[in-house]
Short mmCIF file of C-alpha atoms in Angstrom, two decimals:
data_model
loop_
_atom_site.label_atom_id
_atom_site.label_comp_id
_atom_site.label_asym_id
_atom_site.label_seq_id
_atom_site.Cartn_x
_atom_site.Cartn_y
_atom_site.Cartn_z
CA UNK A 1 43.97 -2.83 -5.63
CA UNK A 2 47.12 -1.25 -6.11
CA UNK A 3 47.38 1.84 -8.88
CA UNK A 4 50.09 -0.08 -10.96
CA UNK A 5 47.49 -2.43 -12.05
CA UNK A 6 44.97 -0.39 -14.05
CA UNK A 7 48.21 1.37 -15.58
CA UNK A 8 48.94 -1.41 -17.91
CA UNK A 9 45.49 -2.10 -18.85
CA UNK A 10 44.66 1.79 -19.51
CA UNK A 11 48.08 2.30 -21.63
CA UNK A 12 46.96 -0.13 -23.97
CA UNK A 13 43.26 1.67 -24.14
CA UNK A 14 45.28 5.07 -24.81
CA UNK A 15 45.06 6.73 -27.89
CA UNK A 16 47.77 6.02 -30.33
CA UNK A 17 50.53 8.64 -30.76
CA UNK A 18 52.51 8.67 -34.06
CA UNK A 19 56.36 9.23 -34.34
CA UNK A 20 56.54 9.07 -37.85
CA UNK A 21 59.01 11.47 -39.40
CA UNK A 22 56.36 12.55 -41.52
CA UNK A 23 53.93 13.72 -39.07
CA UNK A 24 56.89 15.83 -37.39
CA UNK A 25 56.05 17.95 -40.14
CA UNK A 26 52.62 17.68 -40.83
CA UNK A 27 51.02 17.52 -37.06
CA UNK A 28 48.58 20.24 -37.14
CA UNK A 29 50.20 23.11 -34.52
CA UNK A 30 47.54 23.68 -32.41
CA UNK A 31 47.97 20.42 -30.59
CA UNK A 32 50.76 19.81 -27.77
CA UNK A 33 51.61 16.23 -28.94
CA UNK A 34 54.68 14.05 -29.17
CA UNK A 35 55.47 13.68 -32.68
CA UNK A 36 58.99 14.50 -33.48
CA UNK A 37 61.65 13.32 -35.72
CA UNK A 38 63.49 12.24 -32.38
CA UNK A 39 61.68 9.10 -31.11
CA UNK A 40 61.13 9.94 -27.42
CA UNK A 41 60.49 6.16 -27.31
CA UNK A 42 63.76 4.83 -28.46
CA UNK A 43 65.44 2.36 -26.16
CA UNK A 44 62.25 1.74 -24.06
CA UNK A 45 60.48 -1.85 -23.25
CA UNK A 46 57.36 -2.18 -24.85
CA UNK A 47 56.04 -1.84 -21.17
CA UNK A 48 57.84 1.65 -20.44
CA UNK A 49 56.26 2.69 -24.03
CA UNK A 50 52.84 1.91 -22.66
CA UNK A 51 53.47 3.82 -19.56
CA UNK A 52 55.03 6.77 -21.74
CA UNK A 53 51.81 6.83 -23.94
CA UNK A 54 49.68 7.11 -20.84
CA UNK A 55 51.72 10.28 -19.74
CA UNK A 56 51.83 11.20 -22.79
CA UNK A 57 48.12 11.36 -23.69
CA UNK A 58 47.24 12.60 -20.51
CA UNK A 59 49.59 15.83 -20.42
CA UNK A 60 48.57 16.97 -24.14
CA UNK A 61 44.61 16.47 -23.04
CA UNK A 62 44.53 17.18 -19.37
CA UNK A 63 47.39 19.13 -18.79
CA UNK A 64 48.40 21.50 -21.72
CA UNK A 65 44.91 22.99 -22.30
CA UNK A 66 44.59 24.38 -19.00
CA UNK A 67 48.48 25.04 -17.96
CA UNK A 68 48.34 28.78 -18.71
CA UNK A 69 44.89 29.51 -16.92
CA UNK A 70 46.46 27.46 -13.94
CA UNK A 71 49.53 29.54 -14.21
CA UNK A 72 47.95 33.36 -14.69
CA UNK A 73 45.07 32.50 -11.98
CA UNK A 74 47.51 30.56 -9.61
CA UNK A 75 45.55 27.49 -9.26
CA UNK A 76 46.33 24.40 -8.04
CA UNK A 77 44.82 22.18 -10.11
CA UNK A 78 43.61 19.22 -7.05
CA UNK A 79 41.13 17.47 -9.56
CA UNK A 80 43.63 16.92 -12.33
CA UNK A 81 46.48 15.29 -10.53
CA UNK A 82 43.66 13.25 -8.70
CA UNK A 83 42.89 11.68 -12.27
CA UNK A 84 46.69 10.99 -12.76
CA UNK A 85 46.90 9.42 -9.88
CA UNK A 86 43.91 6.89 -11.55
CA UNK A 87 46.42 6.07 -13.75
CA UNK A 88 49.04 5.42 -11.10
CA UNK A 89 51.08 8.63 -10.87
CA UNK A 90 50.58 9.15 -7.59
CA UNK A 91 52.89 6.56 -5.93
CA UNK A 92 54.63 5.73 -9.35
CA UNK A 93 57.66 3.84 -7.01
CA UNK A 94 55.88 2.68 -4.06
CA UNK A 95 55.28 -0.42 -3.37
CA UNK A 96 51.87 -2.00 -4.61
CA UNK A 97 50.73 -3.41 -1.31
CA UNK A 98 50.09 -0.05 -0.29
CA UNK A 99 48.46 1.44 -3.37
CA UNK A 100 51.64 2.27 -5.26
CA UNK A 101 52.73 1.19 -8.96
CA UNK A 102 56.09 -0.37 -7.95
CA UNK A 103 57.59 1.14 -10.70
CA UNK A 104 61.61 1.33 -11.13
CA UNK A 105 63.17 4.74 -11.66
CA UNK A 106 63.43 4.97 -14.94
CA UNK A 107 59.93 3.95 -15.41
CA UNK A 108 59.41 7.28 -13.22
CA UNK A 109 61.74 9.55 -15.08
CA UNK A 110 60.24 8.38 -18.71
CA UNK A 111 56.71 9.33 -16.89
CA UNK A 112 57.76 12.52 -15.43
CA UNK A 113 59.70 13.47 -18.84
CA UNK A 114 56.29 12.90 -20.66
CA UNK A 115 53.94 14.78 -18.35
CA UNK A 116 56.36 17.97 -18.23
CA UNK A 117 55.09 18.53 -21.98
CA UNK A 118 51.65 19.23 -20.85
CA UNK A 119 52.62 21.34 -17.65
CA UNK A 120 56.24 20.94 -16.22
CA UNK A 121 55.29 23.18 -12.85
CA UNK A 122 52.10 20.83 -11.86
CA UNK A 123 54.11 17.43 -13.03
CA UNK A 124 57.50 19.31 -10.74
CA UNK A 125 54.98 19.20 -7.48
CA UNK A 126 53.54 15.34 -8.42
CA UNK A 127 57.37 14.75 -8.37
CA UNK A 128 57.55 15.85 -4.99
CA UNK A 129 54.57 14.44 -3.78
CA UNK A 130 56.16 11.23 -5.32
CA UNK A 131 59.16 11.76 -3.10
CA UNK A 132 57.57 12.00 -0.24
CA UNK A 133 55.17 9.19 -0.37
CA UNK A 134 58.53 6.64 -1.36
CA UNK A 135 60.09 7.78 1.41
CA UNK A 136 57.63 6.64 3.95
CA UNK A 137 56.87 3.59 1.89
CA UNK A 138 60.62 2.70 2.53
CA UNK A 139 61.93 4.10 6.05
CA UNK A 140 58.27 3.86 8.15
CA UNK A 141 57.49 0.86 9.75
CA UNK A 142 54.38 -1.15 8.93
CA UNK A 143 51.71 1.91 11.26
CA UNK A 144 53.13 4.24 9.15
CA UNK A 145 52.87 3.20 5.63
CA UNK A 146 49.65 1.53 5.83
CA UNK A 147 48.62 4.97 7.16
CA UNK A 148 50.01 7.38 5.24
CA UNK A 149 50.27 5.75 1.96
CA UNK A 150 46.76 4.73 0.37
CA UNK A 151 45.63 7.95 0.33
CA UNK A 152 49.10 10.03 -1.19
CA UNK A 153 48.73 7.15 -4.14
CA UNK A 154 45.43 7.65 -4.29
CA UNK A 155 46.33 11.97 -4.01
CA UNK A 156 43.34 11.71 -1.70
CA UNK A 157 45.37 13.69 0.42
CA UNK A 158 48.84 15.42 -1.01
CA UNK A 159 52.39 15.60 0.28
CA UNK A 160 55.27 18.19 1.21
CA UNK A 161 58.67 18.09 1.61
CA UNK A 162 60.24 20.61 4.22
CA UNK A 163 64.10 20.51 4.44
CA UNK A 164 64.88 24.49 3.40
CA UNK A 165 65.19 26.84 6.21
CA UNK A 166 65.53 30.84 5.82
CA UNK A 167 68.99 30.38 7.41
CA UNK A 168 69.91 26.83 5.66
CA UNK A 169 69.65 26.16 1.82
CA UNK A 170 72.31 24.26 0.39
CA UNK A 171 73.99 23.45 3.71
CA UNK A 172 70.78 21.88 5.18
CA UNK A 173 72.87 20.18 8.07
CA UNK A 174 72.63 23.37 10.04
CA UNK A 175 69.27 23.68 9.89
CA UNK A 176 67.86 24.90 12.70
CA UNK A 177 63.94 23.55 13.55
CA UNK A 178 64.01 21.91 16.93
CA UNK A 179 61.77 18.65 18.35
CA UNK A 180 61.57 18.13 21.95
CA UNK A 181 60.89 15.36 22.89
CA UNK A 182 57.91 15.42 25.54
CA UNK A 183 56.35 12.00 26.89
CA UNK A 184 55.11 10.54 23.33
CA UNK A 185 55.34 13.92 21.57
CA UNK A 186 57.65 16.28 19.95
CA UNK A 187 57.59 20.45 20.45
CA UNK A 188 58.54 21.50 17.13
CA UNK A 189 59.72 25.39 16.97
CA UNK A 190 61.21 26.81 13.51
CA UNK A 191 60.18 27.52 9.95
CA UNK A 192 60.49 26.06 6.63
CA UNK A 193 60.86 28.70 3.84
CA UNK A 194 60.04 27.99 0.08
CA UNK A 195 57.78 24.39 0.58
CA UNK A 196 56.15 23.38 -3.06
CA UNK A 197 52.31 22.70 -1.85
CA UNK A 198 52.82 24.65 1.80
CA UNK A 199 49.58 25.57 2.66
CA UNK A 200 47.44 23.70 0.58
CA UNK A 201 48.80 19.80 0.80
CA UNK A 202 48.07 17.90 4.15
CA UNK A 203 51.00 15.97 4.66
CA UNK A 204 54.36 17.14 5.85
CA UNK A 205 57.89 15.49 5.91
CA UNK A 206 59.75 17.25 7.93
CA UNK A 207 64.01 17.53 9.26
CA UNK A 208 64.20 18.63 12.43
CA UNK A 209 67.28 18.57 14.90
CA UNK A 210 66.14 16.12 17.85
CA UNK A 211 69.84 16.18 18.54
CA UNK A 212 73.22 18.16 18.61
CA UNK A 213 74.60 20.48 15.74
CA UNK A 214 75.25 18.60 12.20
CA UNK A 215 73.52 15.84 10.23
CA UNK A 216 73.26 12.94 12.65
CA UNK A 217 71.50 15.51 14.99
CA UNK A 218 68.46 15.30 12.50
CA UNK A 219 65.33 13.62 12.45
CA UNK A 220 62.38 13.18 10.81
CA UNK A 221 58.66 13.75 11.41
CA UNK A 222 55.19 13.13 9.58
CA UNK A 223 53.36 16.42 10.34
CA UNK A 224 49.86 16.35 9.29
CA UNK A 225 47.67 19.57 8.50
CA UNK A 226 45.04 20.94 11.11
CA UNK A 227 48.12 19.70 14.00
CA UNK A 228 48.07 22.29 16.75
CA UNK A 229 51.04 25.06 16.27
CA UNK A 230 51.28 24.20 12.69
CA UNK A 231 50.78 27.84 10.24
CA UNK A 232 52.07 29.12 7.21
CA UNK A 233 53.07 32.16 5.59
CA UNK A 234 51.92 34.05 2.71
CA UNK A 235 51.91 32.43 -0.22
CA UNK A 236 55.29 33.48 -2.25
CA UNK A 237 54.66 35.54 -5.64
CA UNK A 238 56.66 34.05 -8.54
CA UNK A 239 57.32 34.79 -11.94
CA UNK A 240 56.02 30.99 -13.17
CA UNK A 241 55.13 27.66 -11.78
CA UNK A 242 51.87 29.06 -10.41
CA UNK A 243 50.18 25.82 -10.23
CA UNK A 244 52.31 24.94 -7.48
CA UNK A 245 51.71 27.38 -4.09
CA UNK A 246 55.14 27.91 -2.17
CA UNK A 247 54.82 29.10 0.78
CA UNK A 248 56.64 28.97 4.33
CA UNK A 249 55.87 26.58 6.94
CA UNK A 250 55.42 27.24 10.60
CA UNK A 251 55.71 25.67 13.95
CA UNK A 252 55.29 26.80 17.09
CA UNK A 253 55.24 24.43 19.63
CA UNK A 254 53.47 22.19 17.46
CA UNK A 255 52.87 18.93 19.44
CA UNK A 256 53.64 15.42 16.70
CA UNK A 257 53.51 12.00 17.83
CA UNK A 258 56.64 10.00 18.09
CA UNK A 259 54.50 7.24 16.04
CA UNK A 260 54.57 9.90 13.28
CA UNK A 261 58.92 9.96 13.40
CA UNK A 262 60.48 7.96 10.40
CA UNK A 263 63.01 6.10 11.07
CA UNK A 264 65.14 6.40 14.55
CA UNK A 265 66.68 9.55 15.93
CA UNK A 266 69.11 10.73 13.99
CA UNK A 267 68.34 9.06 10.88
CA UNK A 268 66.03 12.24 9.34
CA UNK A 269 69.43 13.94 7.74
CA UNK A 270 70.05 10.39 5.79
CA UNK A 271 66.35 9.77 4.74
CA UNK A 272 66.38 14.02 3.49
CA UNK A 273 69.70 13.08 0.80
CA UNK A 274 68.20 9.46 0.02
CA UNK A 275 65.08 11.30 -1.07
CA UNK A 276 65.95 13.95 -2.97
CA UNK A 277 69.11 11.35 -4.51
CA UNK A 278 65.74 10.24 -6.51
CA UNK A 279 63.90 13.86 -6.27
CA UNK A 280 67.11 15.36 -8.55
CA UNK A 281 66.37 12.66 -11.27
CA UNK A 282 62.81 13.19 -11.45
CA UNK A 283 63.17 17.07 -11.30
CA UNK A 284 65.81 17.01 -14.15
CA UNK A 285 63.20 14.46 -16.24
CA UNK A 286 60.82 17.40 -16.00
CA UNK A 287 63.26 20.19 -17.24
CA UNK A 288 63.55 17.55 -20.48
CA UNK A 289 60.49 17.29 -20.85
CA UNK A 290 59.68 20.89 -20.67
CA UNK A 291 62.76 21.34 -23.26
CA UNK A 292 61.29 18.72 -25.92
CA UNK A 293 57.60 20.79 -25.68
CA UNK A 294 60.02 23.79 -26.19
CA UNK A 295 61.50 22.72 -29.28
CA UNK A 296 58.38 21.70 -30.87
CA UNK A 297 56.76 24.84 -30.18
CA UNK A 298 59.63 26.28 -31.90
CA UNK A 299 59.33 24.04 -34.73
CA UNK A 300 55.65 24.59 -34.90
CA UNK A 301 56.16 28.22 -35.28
CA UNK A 302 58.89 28.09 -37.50
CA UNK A 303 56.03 25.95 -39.73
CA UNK A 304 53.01 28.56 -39.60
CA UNK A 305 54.81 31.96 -39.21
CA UNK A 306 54.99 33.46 -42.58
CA UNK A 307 57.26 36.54 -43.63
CA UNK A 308 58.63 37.95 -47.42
CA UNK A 309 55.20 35.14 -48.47
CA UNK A 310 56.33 32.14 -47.16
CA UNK A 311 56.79 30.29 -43.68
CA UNK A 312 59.94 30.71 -41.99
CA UNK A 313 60.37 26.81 -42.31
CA UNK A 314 61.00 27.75 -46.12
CA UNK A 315 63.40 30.47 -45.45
CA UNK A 316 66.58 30.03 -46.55
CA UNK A 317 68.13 32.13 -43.78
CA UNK A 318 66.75 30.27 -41.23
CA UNK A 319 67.25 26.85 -42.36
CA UNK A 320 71.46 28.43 -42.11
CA UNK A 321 70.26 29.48 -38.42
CA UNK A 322 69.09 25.99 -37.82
CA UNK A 323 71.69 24.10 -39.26
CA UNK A 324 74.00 26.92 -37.23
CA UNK A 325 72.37 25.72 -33.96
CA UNK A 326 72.46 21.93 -34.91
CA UNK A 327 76.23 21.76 -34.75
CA UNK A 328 75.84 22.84 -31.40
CA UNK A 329 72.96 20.97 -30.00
CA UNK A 330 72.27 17.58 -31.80
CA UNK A 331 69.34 15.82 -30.51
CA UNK A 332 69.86 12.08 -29.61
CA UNK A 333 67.94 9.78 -31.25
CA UNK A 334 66.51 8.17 -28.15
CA UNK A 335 68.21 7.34 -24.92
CA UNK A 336 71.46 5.84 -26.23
CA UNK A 337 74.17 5.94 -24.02
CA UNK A 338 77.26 8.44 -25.50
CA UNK A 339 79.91 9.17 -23.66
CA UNK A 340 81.78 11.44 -25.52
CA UNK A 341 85.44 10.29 -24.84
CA UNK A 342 88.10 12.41 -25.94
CA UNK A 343 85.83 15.04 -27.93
CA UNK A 344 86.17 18.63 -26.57
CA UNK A 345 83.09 19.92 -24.24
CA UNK A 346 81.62 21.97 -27.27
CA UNK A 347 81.61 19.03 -29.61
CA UNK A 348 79.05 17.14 -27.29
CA UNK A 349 75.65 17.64 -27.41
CA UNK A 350 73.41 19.11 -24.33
CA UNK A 351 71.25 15.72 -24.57
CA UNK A 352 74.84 13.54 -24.68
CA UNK A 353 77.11 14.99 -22.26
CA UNK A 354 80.89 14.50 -21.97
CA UNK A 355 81.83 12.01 -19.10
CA UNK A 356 85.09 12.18 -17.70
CA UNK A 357 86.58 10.94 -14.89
CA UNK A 358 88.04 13.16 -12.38
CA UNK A 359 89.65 12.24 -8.90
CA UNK A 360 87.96 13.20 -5.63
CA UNK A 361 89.05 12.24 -2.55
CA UNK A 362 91.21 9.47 -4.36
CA UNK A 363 88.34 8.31 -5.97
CA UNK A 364 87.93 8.38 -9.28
CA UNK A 365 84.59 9.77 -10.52
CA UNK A 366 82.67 10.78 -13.37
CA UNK A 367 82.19 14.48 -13.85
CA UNK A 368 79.78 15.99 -16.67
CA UNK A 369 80.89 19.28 -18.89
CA UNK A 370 78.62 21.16 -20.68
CA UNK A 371 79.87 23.80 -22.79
CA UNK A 372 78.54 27.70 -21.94
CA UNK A 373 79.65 28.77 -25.58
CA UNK A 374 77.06 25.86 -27.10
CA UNK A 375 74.06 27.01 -24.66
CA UNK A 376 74.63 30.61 -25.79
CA UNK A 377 74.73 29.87 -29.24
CA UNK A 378 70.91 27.90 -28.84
CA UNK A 379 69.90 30.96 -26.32
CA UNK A 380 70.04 33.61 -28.97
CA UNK A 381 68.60 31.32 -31.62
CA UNK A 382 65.70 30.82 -29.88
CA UNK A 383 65.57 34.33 -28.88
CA UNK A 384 65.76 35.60 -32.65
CA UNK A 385 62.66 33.40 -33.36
CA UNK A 386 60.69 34.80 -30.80
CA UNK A 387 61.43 38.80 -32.22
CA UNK A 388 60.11 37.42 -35.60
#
C-alpha cells in the first residue's frame, strides 16, 4: 500500500494545533509548537493543512525533544525518520505504485517547512533522501524503481546524493570520477567530498564521466553499500547539523552494474540539475522553517525573561526594538503572493521579496533583491536579545 494513503487518514487522527492570536501569547514556552500570530496555514487546501499538521505534530514530539542530544552526540537518528516515513515522508513525491505519497511540490515544501521546526539538520538529510528516491522514481526504468524504491519510502534503507568533488563544487561539469565501461559493469575511480549520509546510508546516486570533458560526458549510477571498491573517509567535524554524518565517498575500481545506470549515457549531468532544481526548494523550505522556530524562541524568551521586575515583553525599550525591527522584516500573513513592484529593496520584507525583471541572454527574467541593510538591522536585534 503506498505511504500517501495512511497520510490522510493519520492527519486527521493528529492532535489539534491552535493558531489563535491569543495562544501566540499564552502557549506555555517550554513547548516547540506552531502557534503564532502568522498563520503558517494561510493559503493552504484543507488537504495541505492536514499534511502540515502531521509534520507539524511530529517535529514538536519526535523531533525537537531530542534535536540537541542528536546534535552534541552526533547521532543519526535511523529510528525517527523510519516513523516519518510511516507517515509518508519518505517518498513524499514519488509515485504511489512504488510506495511513494505522490505528493506535488508544494505539498513537499509545506512538509519540509513544518518538520525544520523540530530539527532542520535531520528534516535537511530526509530532503535529500527525498531527492534521490524521485529521481529514480522518474529517470529508471521499470527494474530500477521497483527495486530501489519500496524500501527508500519505506527508509528501510536510506539514500545519498554524490555530485561534489574535492576539485568540482559549483562547476560540477568538470567533475572528475570516471566509469569504464567493462562487459556489463562500470570501474568507477574518484571521490566524492562532503556527501550528507556518506557512510551510514546504503544507497548512492552517483555523476560520473562515462564520456569526454563537460556535462554531456556525465552519467549516472545507483551504487549500493557493501559494493566492492566502495570506502569512505572520516567522518567531517562540523560546527552543527550533527544528525546528519558528511563524509567523503570513495571508489576504487568499484565494479556497478550497467542495470544500476539511470537513464542513458550522458544523461547523469541532466538528471544531477533536474534533481537538485527540486532539492533547492526543499532545502530553502527548511531554512523557513528553521527561521519561524527561531522567531518563536525569540518571542518565547522575550515572554519569560524578566529584568528591572518585569518580562522583557513588557519593556518599553524593547517593544521600540521590536517595532524598530518590524519596519524591516514584516512577516506575511501566510503565503500570499507580493511582488513588491516599484518599492525600493529595503521596503520589502525578507518573507516577500522584490521581483524584478532583468534581461539575460535577451530574455527577460525575474531576479529577487534582498536588502543587506534590512538583514543587519534583524542580525543585531536578535543578537541584543541573546546578551540579555
Amino acid at each position: 500500500m503506498a505511504a500517501g494513503r495512511p497520510l490522510g487518514r493519520i492527519a486527521k487522527l493528529g492532535s489539534s494545533i491552535c493558531r489563535n492570536q491569543r495562544l501566540f501569547l499564552n502557549r506555555s514556552p517550554q513547548r516547540r509548537g506552531v502557534a503564532s500570530c502568522v498563520d503558517p496555514a494561510h493559503g493552504l487546501t484543507e488537504e495541505q493543512k492536514e499534511f502540515q499538521k502531521v509534520a507539524f505534530d511530529f517535529a514538536a514530539n519526535e523531533m525537537a525533544p531530542h534535536m540537541a542530544e542528536w546534535d552534541q552526540k552526533e547521532m543519526f537518528p535511523v529510528e525517527t525518520m523510519r516513523k516519518a516515513a510511516q507517515l509518508g515522508f519518505g517518498g513524499i513525491y514519488v509515485q504511489p505504485d512504488v510506495g511513494g505519497s505522490g505528493l506535488s511540490r508544494l505539498d513537499t515544501s509545506v512538509i519540509f517547512e513544518a518538520l525544520s521546526t523540530g530539527c532542520v539538520s535531520t528534516t535537511a538529510y530526509i530532503s535529500i533522501h527525498n531527492m534521490c528516491a524521485w529521481m529514480i522514481d522518474t529517470f529508471g526504468n521499470t527494474e530500477q524503481r521497483e527495486k530501489f524504491c519500496p524500501q527508500l519510502c519505506s527508509m528501510e534503507k536510506f539514500a545519498s546524493y554524490c555530485l561534489t568533488e574535492p576539485g568540482s563544487g559549483s562547476d560540477a561539469a568538470s567533475l572528475l570520477t570516471t566509469a569504464q565501461l567493462r562487459g556489463d559493469h562500470y570501474i568507477l575511480n574518484g571521490s566524492k567530498a562532503f556527501i550528507s549520509g556518506g557512510g551510514d546510508t546504503d544507497v548512492y546516486v552517483v555523476m560520473c564521466r562515462t564520456g569526454g570533458k563537460g556535462a554531456k560526458g556525465i552519467s549516472c549510477l545507483v551504487v549500493e553499500k557493501g559494493t566492492p571498491g566502495l570506502s569512505f573517509g572520516k567522518k567531517e567535524k562540523k560546527m552543527g547539523w550533527n544528525s546528519q554524518p558528511t563524509r567523503a565517498v570513495i571508489f576504487e575500481d568499484c565494479g556497478v552494474p550497467v542495470a544500476n545506470r539511470l537513464g542513458e549515457e550522458g544523461q547523469g549531468f541532466n538528471i544531477a540539475m533536474k534533481g537538485l532544481n527540486g532539492g533547492r526548494i526543499n532545502i530553502a523550505s527548511c531554512s523557513l522553517g528553521a527561521a519561524h522556530a527561531s522567531v518563536q524562541l525569540a518571542r518565547d524568551h522575550l515572554l519569560v525573561r524578566k529584568q528591572f521586575g518585569e518580562t522583557l515583553s513588557n519593556n518599553q525599550f524593547f517593544l521600540k526594538l521590536a517595532k524598530r525591527a518590524h519596519r524591516w522584516l514584516r512577516l506575511p500573513p501566510g503565503r500570499e503572493a507580493a511582488t513588491g513592484w516599484g518599492k525600493p529593496p529595503e521596503r520589502v520584507s525578507l518573507s516577500r521579496p522584490n521581483l524584478r525583471h532583468r534581461s539575460l541572454n535577451g530574455v527577460k527574467k525575474k531576479a529577487i533583491f534582498f536588502s543587506p541593510k534590512k538583514n543587519l538591522h534583524l542580525f543585531h536585534f536578535f543578537i541584543l536579545l541573546s546578551k540579555i
